[in-house]
Amino acid sequence: MWPERYPLTMRLGSDDLNAQGVQFEHAILAVSLMKERGLDLADLSLGLNTADLATAPFAQLGFMLERARRLRSEAGIPVATSWNVGVPALADQVIREEVIDLVMLGRPALANPHWPVWAARELAHADPFSLVPEDWGCWLRNFRAHPACIGWPLAKTGEGPA
Ligand SMILES: Cc1cc2nc3c(=O)[nH]c(=O)nc-3n(C[C@H](O)[C@H](O)[C@H](O)COP(=O)(O)O)c2cc1C
């Protein structure tokens, strides 16, 4: 029995982009039924259950967002998604505009484990380092990396090695 105090979430392969595979309409139906049975949030992904995709959208920014917006409105459930949403301005916008409820990160988190701090800096947060536990924040605040270091826009801010 799932404890009531924990959210019940599910990652869903919602669209195979192939006429032989899962169609997005079926995913909406499936999530609606699961919502009735206690699902709290759906994490929307592609299907990738078939050998090929009719269109391969992998170079497009936020290509699951339109489906996520539809699922959120038609199934009436909080929705998360990933797939090229790791651009701070886009992640911020889709939360503010209530397109989705939660941004998931795959490769951006691998490329920069401190993505949330970097994103906060990009979004001009007053104190990005306060967003992580103090023992990390203290070390990161005093970190002066090589300007080419991924995710740390030293050249832009004028900061650099002391
Ligand atoms: C190393 C790696 C392993 C992954 N493993 C899974 C997996 O087991 N199941 C899954 O549904 N998605 C998996 N994914 C897909 C991610 O969850 C995510 O949807 C995808 O990377 C797109 O988001 P991104 O643009 O933020 O990377 C994986 C991605 C990466 C990079």
Tab-separated table of N, CA and C and ligand atoms in Angstrom:
chain	number	residue	atom	x	y	z
A	1	MET	N	0.851	-1.207	0.000
A	1	MET	CA	0.000	0.000	0.000
A	1	MET	C	0.881	1.250	0.000
A	2	TRP	N	0.629	2.184	-0.959
A	2	TRP	CA	1.441	3.403	-1.047
A	2	TRP	C	1.054	4.360	0.077
A	3	PRO	N	2.013	4.845	0.892
A	3	PRO	CA	1.662	5.751	1.998
A	3	PRO	C	1.074	7.061	1.468
A	4	GLU	N	-0.045	7.506	2.062
A	4	GLU	CA	-0.731	8.734	1.630
A	4	GLU	C	0.188	9.950	1.697
A	5	ARG	N	1.162	9.938	2.628
A	5	ARG	CA	1.979	11.143	2.821
A	5	ARG	C	3.007	11.353	1.702
A	6	TYR	N	3.199	10.359	0.835
A	6	TYR	CA	4.144	10.506	-0.273
A	6	TYR	C	3.386	10.706	-1.586
A	7	PRO	N	3.885	11.604	-2.459
A	7	PRO	CA	3.243	11.748	-3.764
A	7	PRO	C	3.479	10.501	-4.614
A	8	LEU	N	2.473	10.131	-5.353
A	8	LEU	CA	2.597	8.998	-6.278
A	8	LEU	C	2.817	9.574	-7.678
A	9	THR	N	3.961	9.311	-8.263
A	9	THR	CA	4.287	9.874	-9.569
A	9	THR	C	4.625	8.743	-10.534
A	10	MET	N	4.556	9.065	-11.823
A	10	MET	CA	4.840	8.034	-12.807
A	10	MET	C	5.482	8.635	-14.058
A	11	ARG	N	6.534	8.014	-14.516
A	11	ARG	CA	7.176	8.404	-15.767
A	11	ARG	C	6.462	7.677	-16.902
A	12	LEU	N	6.068	8.416	-17.928
A	12	LEU	CA	5.204	7.836	-18.949
A	12	LEU	C	5.799	8.018	-20.348
A	13	GLY	N	6.002	6.917	-21.062
A	13	GLY	CA	6.379	6.980	-22.470
A	13	GLY	C	5.113	7.235	-23.274
A	14	SER	N	4.873	8.503	-23.639
A	14	SER	CA	3.514	8.892	-24.035
A	14	SER	C	3.264	8.910	-25.533
A	15	ASP	N	4.306	8.858	-26.335
A	15	ASP	CA	4.099	9.004	-27.783
A	15	ASP	C	5.280	8.379	-28.513
A	16	ASP	N	4.992	7.353	-29.310
A	16	ASP	CA	6.071	6.693	-30.050
A	16	ASP	C	6.417	7.402	-31.345
A	17	LEU	N	5.654	8.439	-31.713
A	17	LEU	CA	5.873	9.133	-32.987
A	17	LEU	C	5.975	8.120	-34.128
A	18	ASN	N	5.093	7.159	-34.077
A	18	ASN	CA	5.064	6.070	-35.058
A	18	ASN	C	3.636	5.534	-35.057
A	19	ALA	N	3.042	5.431	-36.251
A	19	ALA	CA	1.634	5.016	-36.350
A	19	ALA	C	1.387	3.639	-35.732
A	20	GLN	N	2.441	2.819	-35.643
A	20	GLN	CA	2.282	1.462	-35.080
A	20	GLN	C	2.406	1.460	-33.557
A	21	GLY	N	2.797	2.572	-32.987
A	21	GLY	CA	3.119	2.562	-31.556
A	21	GLY	C	2.112	3.308	-30.698
A	22	VAL	N	2.526	3.687	-29.508
A	22	VAL	CA	1.678	4.424	-28.569
A	22	VAL	C	1.332	5.788	-29.149
A	23	GLN	N	0.038	6.126	-29.119
A	23	GLN	CA	-0.415	7.445	-29.586
A	23	GLN	C	-0.674	8.333	-28.363
A	24	PHE	N	-0.437	9.622	-28.523
A	24	PHE	CA	-0.528	10.517	-27.365
A	24	PHE	C	-1.931	10.517	-26.751
A	25	GLU	N	-2.971	10.381	-27.578
A	25	GLU	CA	-4.355	10.354	-27.057
A	25	GLU	C	-4.530	9.217	-26.053
A	26	HIS	N	-3.854	8.089	-26.320
A	26	HIS	CA	-3.951	6.953	-25.394
A	26	HIS	C	-3.280	7.292	-24.072
A	27	ALA	N	-2.217	8.051	-24.157
A	27	ALA	CA	-1.508	8.442	-22.934
A	27	ALA	C	-2.395	9.342	-22.078
A	28	ILE	N	-3.128	10.250	-22.724
A	28	ILE	CA	-4.027	11.128	-21.969
A	28	ILE	C	-5.081	10.286	-21.248
A	29	LEU	N	-5.633	9.312	-21.969
A	29	LEU	CA	-6.632	8.430	-21.366
A	29	LEU	C	-6.020	7.652	-20.190
A	30	ALA	N	-4.828	7.097	-20.407
A	30	ALA	CA	-4.180	6.286	-19.362
A	30	ALA	C	-3.918	7.126	-18.113
A	31	VAL	N	-3.419	8.352	-18.311
A	31	VAL	CA	-3.123	9.203	-17.151
A	31	VAL	C	-4.420	9.596	-16.433
A	32	SER	N	-5.480	9.864	-17.206
A	32	SER	CA	-6.765	10.214	-16.586
A	32	SER	C	-7.261	9.074	-15.704
A	33	LEU	N	-7.127	7.852	-16.190
A	33	LEU	CA	-7.561	6.690	-15.397
A	33	LEU	C	-6.683	6.527	-14.160
A	34	MET	N	-5.384	6.751	-14.339
A	34	MET	CA	-4.473	6.600	-13.183
A	34	MET	C	-4.698	7.703	-12.160
A	35	LYS	N	-5.097	8.882	-12.643
A	35	LYS	CA	-5.408	9.973	-11.704
A	35	LYS	C	-6.570	9.558	-10.798
A	36	GLU	N	-7.582	8.930	-11.402
A	36	GLU	CA	-8.727	8.469	-10.595
A	36	GLU	C	-8.299	7.473	-9.531
A	37	ARG	N	-7.189	6.782	-9.790
A	37	ARG	CA	-6.700	5.783	-8.836
A	37	ARG	C	-5.549	6.301	-7.989
A	38	GLY	N	-5.368	7.622	-7.953
A	38	GLY	CA	-4.449	8.198	-6.972
A	38	GLY	C	-3.153	8.755	-7.504
A	39	LEU	N	-2.951	8.764	-8.823
A	39	LEU	CA	-1.712	9.350	-9.348
A	39	LEU	C	-1.682	10.851	-9.039
A	40	ASP	N	-0.547	11.346	-8.523
A	40	ASP	CA	-0.437	12.769	-8.157
A	40	ASP	C	0.269	13.599	-9.221
A	41	LEU	N	1.157	13.005	-9.974
A	41	LEU	CA	1.900	13.755	-10.999
A	41	LEU	C	2.371	12.795	-12.082
A	42	ALA	N	2.272	13.249	-13.348
A	42	ALA	CA	2.761	12.446	-14.470
A	42	ALA	C	4.016	13.096	-15.031
A	43	ASP	N	5.079	12.327	-15.171
A	43	ASP	CA	6.318	12.801	-15.796
A	43	ASP	C	6.300	12.325	-17.243
A	44	LEU	N	6.128	13.291	-18.133
A	44	LEU	CA	5.849	12.976	-19.532
A	44	LEU	C	7.127	12.805	-20.342
A	45	SER	N	7.219	11.662	-21.019
A	45	SER	CA	8.357	11.442	-21.905
A	45	SER	C	7.873	10.901	-23.241
A	46	LEU	N	8.810	10.696	-24.131
A	46	LEU	CA	8.486	10.046	-25.408
A	46	LEU	C	8.208	8.571	-25.182
A	47	GLY	N	7.862	7.857	-26.249
A	47	GLY	CA	7.647	6.420	-26.137
A	47	GLY	C	8.925	5.636	-26.336
A	48	LEU	N	9.467	5.750	-27.557
A	48	LEU	CA	10.675	5.010	-27.917
A	48	LEU	C	10.502	3.493	-27.771
A	49	ASN	N	9.255	3.023	-27.978
A	49	ASN	CA	8.995	1.581	-27.923
A	49	ASN	C	9.083	0.935	-29.294
A	50	THR	N	9.156	1.748	-30.355
A	50	THR	CA	9.208	1.192	-31.708
A	50	THR	C	10.608	1.414	-32.291
A	51	ALA	N	10.871	0.739	-33.410
A	51	ALA	CA	12.226	0.772	-33.968
A	51	ALA	C	12.570	2.135	-34.563
A	52	ASP	N	11.551	2.873	-35.011
A	52	ASP	CA	11.861	4.160	-35.630
A	52	ASP	C	10.804	5.205	-35.289
A	53	LEU	N	11.196	6.462	-35.422
A	53	LEU	CA	10.311	7.602	-35.185
A	53	LEU	C	9.953	8.208	-36.535
A	54	ALA	N	8.685	8.621	-36.683
A	54	ALA	CA	8.299	9.286	-37.925
A	54	ALA	C	9.014	10.629	-38.040
A	55	THR	N	9.143	11.318	-36.914
A	55	THR	CA	9.933	12.552	-36.866
A	55	THR	C	10.823	12.451	-35.643
A	56	ALA	N	12.046	12.899	-35.764
A	56	ALA	CA	12.970	12.850	-34.626
A	56	ALA	C	13.208	14.276	-34.136
A	57	PRO	N	12.550	14.663	-33.048
A	57	PRO	CA	12.586	16.074	-32.646
A	57	PRO	C	13.743	16.438	-31.725
A	58	PHE	N	14.753	15.574	-31.633
A	58	PHE	CA	15.730	15.709	-30.548
A	58	PHE	C	16.528	17.005	-30.553
A	59	ALA	N	16.551	17.711	-31.689
A	59	ALA	CA	17.291	18.973	-31.707
A	59	ALA	C	16.417	20.159	-31.280
A	60	GLN	N	15.105	19.907	-31.098
A	60	GLN	CA	14.205	21.034	-30.782
A	60	GLN	C	14.168	21.319	-29.289
A	61	LEU	N	14.145	22.582	-28.973
A	61	LEU	CA	14.027	23.005	-27.583
A	61	LEU	C	12.639	22.617	-27.043
A	62	GLY	N	12.601	22.019	-25.890
A	62	GLY	CA	11.344	21.769	-25.174
A	62	GLY	C	10.267	21.091	-26.009
A	63	PHE	N	10.623	20.070	-26.753
A	63	PHE	CA	9.649	19.531	-27.716
A	63	PHE	C	8.520	18.739	-27.068
A	64	MET	N	8.620	18.436	-25.774
A	64	MET	CA	7.499	17.761	-25.117
A	64	MET	C	6.522	18.745	-24.461
A	65	LEU	N	6.855	20.026	-24.508
A	65	LEU	CA	6.077	20.994	-23.719
A	65	LEU	C	4.635	21.131	-24.195
A	66	GLU	N	4.424	21.099	-25.506
A	66	GLU	CA	3.052	21.257	-25.986
A	66	GLU	C	2.190	20.065	-25.563
A	67	ARG	N	2.790	18.864	-25.627
A	67	ARG	CA	2.051	17.690	-25.147
A	67	ARG	C	1.802	17.797	-23.645
A	68	ALA	N	2.803	18.303	-22.920
A	68	ALA	CA	2.662	18.433	-21.466
A	68	ALA	C	1.531	19.403	-21.118
A	69	ARG	N	1.480	20.506	-21.872
A	69	ARG	CA	0.404	21.486	-21.638
A	69	ARG	C	-0.961	20.824	-21.855
A	70	ARG	N	-1.041	20.036	-22.922
A	70	ARG	CA	-2.308	19.365	-23.247
A	70	ARG	C	-2.690	18.354	-22.166
A	71	LEU	N	-1.730	17.562	-21.761
A	71	LEU	CA	-2.000	16.550	-20.733
A	71	LEU	C	-2.464	17.219	-19.447
A	72	ARG	N	-1.772	18.295	-19.073
A	72	ARG	CA	-2.101	19.000	-17.823
A	72	ARG	C	-3.536	19.510	-17.855
A	73	SER	N	-3.938	20.057	-19.016
A	73	SER	CA	-5.284	20.615	-19.094
A	73	SER	C	-6.342	19.528	-19.297
A	74	GLU	N	-6.051	18.522	-20.101
A	74	GLU	CA	-7.090	17.516	-20.402
A	74	GLU	C	-7.232	16.469	-19.302
A	75	ALA	N	-6.136	16.086	-18.666
A	75	ALA	CA	-6.236	15.094	-17.575
A	75	ALA	C	-6.398	15.795	-16.227
A	76	GLY	N	-6.092	17.108	-16.175
A	76	GLY	CA	-6.251	17.861	-14.929
A	76	GLY	C	-5.341	17.345	-13.821
A	77	ILE	N	-4.072	17.159	-14.149
A	77	ILE	CA	-3.128	16.602	-13.179
A	77	ILE	C	-1.803	17.362	-13.297
A	78	PRO	N	-1.082	17.563	-12.182
A	78	PRO	CA	0.253	18.157	-12.288
A	78	PRO	C	1.155	17.321	-13.207
A	79	VAL	N	1.941	18.036	-14.014
A	79	VAL	CA	2.761	17.370	-15.032
A	79	VAL	C	4.207	17.868	-14.952
A	80	ALA	N	5.131	16.923	-15.098
A	80	ALA	CA	6.554	17.243	-15.241
A	80	ALA	C	6.983	16.791	-16.630
A	81	THR	N	8.019	17.422	-17.154
A	81	THR	CA	8.624	16.870	-18.366
A	81	THR	C	10.084	17.274	-18.451
A	82	SER	N	10.790	16.622	-19.363
A	82	SER	CA	12.195	16.940	-19.620
A	82	SER	C	12.351	17.156	-21.131
A	83	TRP	N	13.419	16.731	-21.709
A	83	TRP	CA	13.719	16.864	-23.138
A	83	TRP	C	13.967	18.327	-23.529
A	84	ASN	N	15.217	18.721	-23.393
A	84	ASN	CA	15.682	20.040	-23.833
A	84	ASN	C	14.940	21.194	-23.145
A	85	VAL	N	14.695	21.031	-21.845
A	85	VAL	CA	14.088	22.117	-21.077
A	85	VAL	C	15.142	22.758	-20.150
A	86	GLY	N	16.387	22.303	-20.258
A	86	GLY	CA	17.408	22.752	-19.317
A	86	GLY	C	18.039	24.093	-19.622
A	87	VAL	N	17.366	24.933	-20.377
A	87	VAL	CA	17.801	26.321	-20.585
A	87	VAL	C	17.106	27.142	-19.504
A	88	PRO	N	17.873	27.787	-18.615
A	88	PRO	CA	17.238	28.420	-17.454
A	88	PRO	C	16.042	29.316	-17.786
A	89	ALA	N	16.158	30.149	-18.813
A	89	ALA	CA	15.052	31.067	-19.126
A	89	ALA	C	13.794	30.290	-19.521
A	90	LEU	N	13.989	29.185	-20.248
A	90	LEU	CA	12.835	28.379	-20.663
A	90	LEU	C	12.234	27.643	-19.459
A	91	ALA	N	13.090	27.061	-18.642
A	91	ALA	CA	12.611	26.341	-17.452
A	91	ALA	C	11.803	27.289	-16.560
A	92	ASP	N	12.320	28.492	-16.385
A	92	ASP	CA	11.648	29.494	-15.558
A	92	ASP	C	10.291	29.870	-16.169
A	93	GLN	N	10.297	30.088	-17.463
A	93	GLN	CA	9.073	30.529	-18.155
A	93	GLN	C	7.957	29.476	-18.060
A	94	VAL	N	8.311	28.205	-18.285
A	94	VAL	CA	7.246	27.190	-18.332
A	94	VAL	C	6.653	26.911	-16.954
A	95	ILE	N	7.434	27.185	-15.904
A	95	ILE	CA	6.878	27.073	-14.547
A	95	ILE	C	6.004	28.295	-14.258
A	96	ARG	N	6.544	29.488	-14.550
A	96	ARG	CA	5.767	30.715	-14.291
A	96	ARG	C	4.453	30.735	-15.039
A	97	GLU	N	4.475	30.262	-16.291
A	97	GLU	CA	3.254	30.301	-17.120
A	97	GLU	C	2.379	29.075	-16.914
A	98	GLU	N	2.775	28.227	-15.956
A	98	GLU	CA	1.997	27.034	-15.592
A	98	GLU	C	1.740	26.111	-16.779
A	99	VAL	N	2.748	26.044	-17.663
A	99	VAL	CA	2.694	25.046	-18.739
A	99	VAL	C	2.896	23.672	-18.118
A	100	ILE	N	3.884	23.587	-17.228
A	100	ILE	CA	4.130	22.368	-16.450
A	100	ILE	C	4.339	22.756	-14.990
A	101	ASP	N	4.434	21.734	-14.133
A	101	ASP	CA	4.563	21.987	-12.698
A	101	ASP	C	5.969	21.700	-12.180
A	102	LEU	N	6.733	20.956	-12.952
A	102	LEU	CA	8.061	20.552	-12.490
A	102	LEU	C	8.944	20.315	-13.715
A	103	VAL	N	10.135	20.903	-13.691
A	103	VAL	CA	11.101	20.681	-14.780
A	103	VAL	C	12.021	19.535	-14.374
A	104	MET	N	12.154	18.546	-15.235
A	104	MET	CA	13.085	17.450	-15.000
A	104	MET	C	14.329	17.673	-15.855
A	105	LEU	N	15.484	17.326	-15.339
A	105	LEU	CA	16.738	17.488	-16.068
A	105	LEU	C	17.428	16.150	-16.215
A	106	GLY	N	17.893	15.849	-17.410
A	106	GLY	CA	18.725	14.676	-17.628
A	106	GLY	C	20.147	15.125	-17.893
A	107	ARG	N	20.452	15.378	-19.169
A	107	ARG	CA	21.822	15.725	-19.547
A	107	ARG	C	22.333	17.019	-18.935
A	108	PRO	N	21.475	18.068	-18.750
A	108	PRO	CA	22.007	19.272	-18.104
A	108	PRO	C	22.538	18.992	-16.693
A	109	ALA	N	21.901	18.059	-15.996
A	109	ALA	CA	22.363	17.733	-14.638
A	109	ALA	C	23.650	16.919	-14.674
A	110	LEU	N	23.809	16.117	-15.754
A	110	LEU	CA	25.074	15.388	-15.889
A	110	LEU	C	26.199	16.372	-16.243
A	111	ALA	N	25.890	17.329	-17.132
A	111	ALA	CA	26.903	18.287	-17.575
A	111	ALA	C	27.314	19.221	-16.437
A	112	ASN	N	26.369	19.536	-15.564
A	112	ASN	CA	26.656	20.455	-14.457
A	112	ASN	C	25.791	20.074	-13.253
A	113	PRO	N	26.350	19.316	-12.312
A	113	PRO	CA	25.556	18.889	-11.144
A	113	PRO	C	25.026	20.062	-10.330
A	114	HIS	N	25.632	21.248	-10.517
A	114	HIS	CA	25.146	22.437	-9.801
A	114	HIS	C	24.263	23.290	-10.707
A	115	TRP	N	23.571	22.638	-11.625
A	115	TRP	CA	22.701	23.349	-12.564
A	115	TRP	C	21.774	24.336	-11.857
A	116	PRO	N	21.124	23.978	-10.746
A	116	PRO	CA	20.206	24.954	-10.117
A	116	PRO	C	20.905	26.249	-9.710
A	117	VAL	N	22.163	26.159	-9.242
A	117	VAL	CA	22.889	27.371	-8.862
A	117	VAL	C	23.227	28.190	-10.100
A	118	TRP	N	23.708	27.495	-11.129
A	118	TRP	CA	24.026	28.184	-12.382
A	118	TRP	C	22.781	28.857	-12.953
A	119	ALA	N	21.649	28.126	-12.937
A	119	ALA	CA	20.411	28.679	-13.488
A	119	ALA	C	19.987	29.912	-12.697
A	120	ALA	N	20.128	29.841	-11.382
A	120	ALA	CA	19.753	31.001	-10.553
A	120	ALA	C	20.616	32.208	-10.894
A	121	ARG	N	21.897	31.957	-11.179
A	121	ARG	CA	22.778	33.065	-11.587
A	121	ARG	C	22.334	33.623	-12.934
A	122	GLU	N	22.041	32.724	-13.857
A	122	GLU	CA	21.565	33.170	-15.180
A	122	GLU	C	20.299	34.011	-15.052
A	123	LEU	N	19.461	33.664	-14.076
A	123	LEU	CA	18.178	34.353	-13.916
A	123	LEU	C	18.296	35.532	-12.945
A	124	ALA	N	19.540	35.906	-12.619
A	124	ALA	CA	19.825	37.074	-11.779
A	124	ALA	C	19.223	36.972	-10.384
A	125	HIS	N	19.196	35.786	-9.827
A	125	HIS	CA	18.775	35.619	-8.433
A	125	HIS	C	19.753	36.378	-7.534
A	126	ALA	N	19.247	36.982	-6.460
A	126	ALA	CA	20.090	37.838	-5.613
A	126	ALA	C	21.202	37.038	-4.921
A	127	ASP	N	20.955	35.799	-4.562
A	127	ASP	CA	21.971	35.019	-3.857
A	127	ASP	C	21.853	33.537	-4.239
A	128	PRO	N	22.322	33.199	-5.433
A	128	PRO	CA	22.149	31.817	-5.923
A	128	PRO	C	22.718	30.770	-4.989
A	129	PHE	N	23.807	31.109	-4.305
A	129	PHE	CA	24.477	30.103	-3.476
A	129	PHE	C	23.681	29.789	-2.206
A	130	SER	N	22.726	30.618	-1.894
A	130	SER	CA	21.885	30.335	-0.720
A	130	SER	C	20.882	29.219	-1.028
A	131	LEU	N	20.772	28.834	-2.289
A	131	LEU	CA	19.778	27.837	-2.678
A	131	LEU	C	20.250	26.411	-2.430
A	132	VAL	N	21.541	26.263	-2.147
A	132	VAL	CA	22.058	24.924	-1.838
A	132	VAL	C	22.479	24.920	-0.369
A	133	PRO	N	22.636	23.742	0.217
A	133	PRO	CA	23.049	23.697	1.629
A	133	PRO	C	24.307	24.529	1.873
A	134	GLU	N	24.391	25.146	3.051
A	134	GLU	CA	25.446	26.104	3.338
A	134	GLU	C	26.851	25.539	3.119
A	135	ASP	N	27.044	24.250	3.422
A	135	ASP	CA	28.397	23.713	3.267
A	135	ASP	C	28.785	23.567	1.797
A	136	TRP	N	27.824	23.430	0.885
A	136	TRP	CA	28.156	23.497	-0.547
A	136	TRP	C	28.319	24.956	-0.958
A	137	GLY	N	27.345	25.758	-0.551
A	137	GLY	CA	27.279	27.152	-0.988
A	137	GLY	C	28.568	27.880	-0.676
A	138	CYS	N	29.095	27.630	0.502
A	138	CYS	CA	30.323	28.278	0.929
A	138	CYS	C	31.461	27.952	-0.031
A	139	TRP	N	31.590	26.681	-0.402
A	139	TRP	CA	32.677	26.279	-1.308
A	139	TRP	C	32.432	26.796	-2.716
A	140	LEU	N	31.201	26.717	-3.178
A	140	LEU	CA	30.919	27.171	-4.543
A	140	LEU	C	31.081	28.681	-4.675
A	141	ARG	N	30.668	29.400	-3.639
A	141	ARG	CA	30.756	30.865	-3.673
A	141	ARG	C	32.198	31.316	-3.853
A	142	ASN	N	33.120	30.539	-3.303
A	142	ASN	CA	34.528	30.922	-3.340
A	142	ASN	C	35.317	30.221	-4.435
A	143	PHE	N	34.577	29.578	-5.344
A	143	PHE	CA	35.230	28.842	-6.418
A	143	PHE	C	35.527	29.779	-7.573
A	144	ARG	N	36.766	29.825	-8.008
A	144	ARG	CA	37.121	30.640	-9.174
A	144	ARG	C	37.759	29.714	-10.193
A	145	ALA	N	36.929	29.283	-11.149
A	145	ALA	CA	37.398	28.277	-12.097
A	145	ALA	C	37.997	28.934	-13.335
A	146	HIS	N	38.532	28.111	-14.187
A	146	HIS	CA	38.960	28.566	-15.507
A	146	HIS	C	37.718	29.094	-16.242
A	147	PRO	N	37.808	30.182	-16.968
A	147	PRO	CA	36.620	30.754	-17.629
A	147	PRO	C	35.872	29.778	-18.530
A	148	ALA	N	36.589	28.769	-19.044
A	148	ALA	CA	35.921	27.836	-19.953
A	148	ALA	C	35.122	26.774	-19.211
A	149	CYS	N	35.167	26.787	-17.889
A	149	CYS	CA	34.498	25.754	-17.099
A	149	CYS	C	32.994	25.770	-17.382
A	150	ILE	N	32.435	24.599	-17.695
A	150	ILE	CA	31.036	24.501	-18.115
A	150	ILE	C	30.105	25.058	-17.047
A	151	GLY	N	29.223	25.929	-17.467
A	151	GLY	CA	28.147	26.356	-16.584
A	151	GLY	C	28.475	27.550	-15.715
A	152	TRP	N	29.714	27.977	-15.668
A	152	TRP	CA	30.054	29.108	-14.806
A	152	TRP	C	30.423	30.287	-15.679
A	153	PRO	N	29.522	31.214	-15.859
A	153	PRO	CA	29.714	32.279	-16.850
A	153	PRO	C	30.636	33.373	-16.330
A	154	LEU	N	31.901	33.018	-16.048
A	154	LEU	CA	32.811	33.980	-15.436
A	154	LEU	C	33.117	35.126	-16.386
A	155	ALA	N	33.282	34.781	-17.688
A	155	ALA	CA	33.631	35.821	-18.637
A	155	ALA	C	32.543	36.895	-18.672
A	156	LYS	N	31.275	36.437	-18.614
A	156	LYS	CA	30.157	37.364	-18.713
A	156	LYS	C	30.069	38.276	-17.481
A	157	THR	N	30.297	37.698	-16.301
A	157	THR	CA	30.117	38.487	-15.090
A	157	THR	C	31.366	39.287	-14.740
A	158	GLY	N	32.473	38.997	-15.450
A	158	GLY	CA	33.693	39.715	-15.150
A	158	GLY	C	34.486	39.095	-14.015
A	159	GLU	N	33.930	38.042	-13.409
A	159	GLU	CA	34.657	37.379	-12.337
A	159	GLU	C	35.770	36.534	-12.967
A	160	GLY	N	36.792	36.266	-12.242
A	160	GLY	CA	37.849	35.408	-12.759
A	160	GLY	C	38.781	35.024	-11.647
A	161	PRO	N	39.795	34.262	-11.983
A	161	PRO	CA	40.733	33.831	-10.949
A	161	PRO	C	41.350	35.048	-10.255
A	162	ALA	N	41.472	34.951	-8.937
A	162	ALA	CA	42.029	36.080	-8.165
A	162	ALA	C	43.507	36.268	-8.520
B	1	LIG	C1	22.465	8.582	-19.133
B	1	LIG	C2	20.978	8.676	-19.336
B	1	LIG	C3	20.177	7.617	-18.912
B	1	LIG	C4	18.787	7.690	-19.088
B	1	LIG	N1	18.008	6.665	-18.637
B	1	LIG	C5	16.663	6.724	-18.747
B	1	LIG	C6	15.846	5.673	-18.239
B	1	LIG	O1	16.323	4.677	-17.693
B	1	LIG	N2	14.501	5.792	-18.366
B	1	LIG	C7	13.946	6.883	-18.940
B	1	LIG	O2	12.715	6.949	-19.025
B	1	LIG	N3	14.692	7.887	-19.440
B	1	LIG	C8	16.033	7.844	-19.348
B	1	LIG	N4	16.797	8.862	-19.847
B	1	LIG	C9	16.140	10.015	-20.492
B	1	LIG	C10	16.078	11.180	-19.516
B	1	LIG	O3	15.277	10.851	-18.407
B	1	LIG	C11	15.520	12.424	-20.162
B	1	LIG	O4	14.175	12.266	-20.506
B	1	LIG	C12	16.279	12.806	-21.409
B	1	LIG	O5	17.672	12.795	-21.170
B	1	LIG	C13	15.809	14.172	-21.928
B	1	LIG	O6	15.961	15.173	-20.998
B	1	LIG	P1	17.223	16.174	-21.074
B	1	LIG	O7	17.054	16.948	-22.350
B	1	LIG	O8	17.099	17.034	-19.819
B	1	LIG	O9	18.460	15.317	-21.062
B	1	LIG	C14	18.194	8.822	-19.700
B	1	LIG	C15	19.028	9.848	-20.130
B	1	LIG	C16	20.396	9.799	-19.955
B	1	LIG	C17	21.243	10.957	-20.444
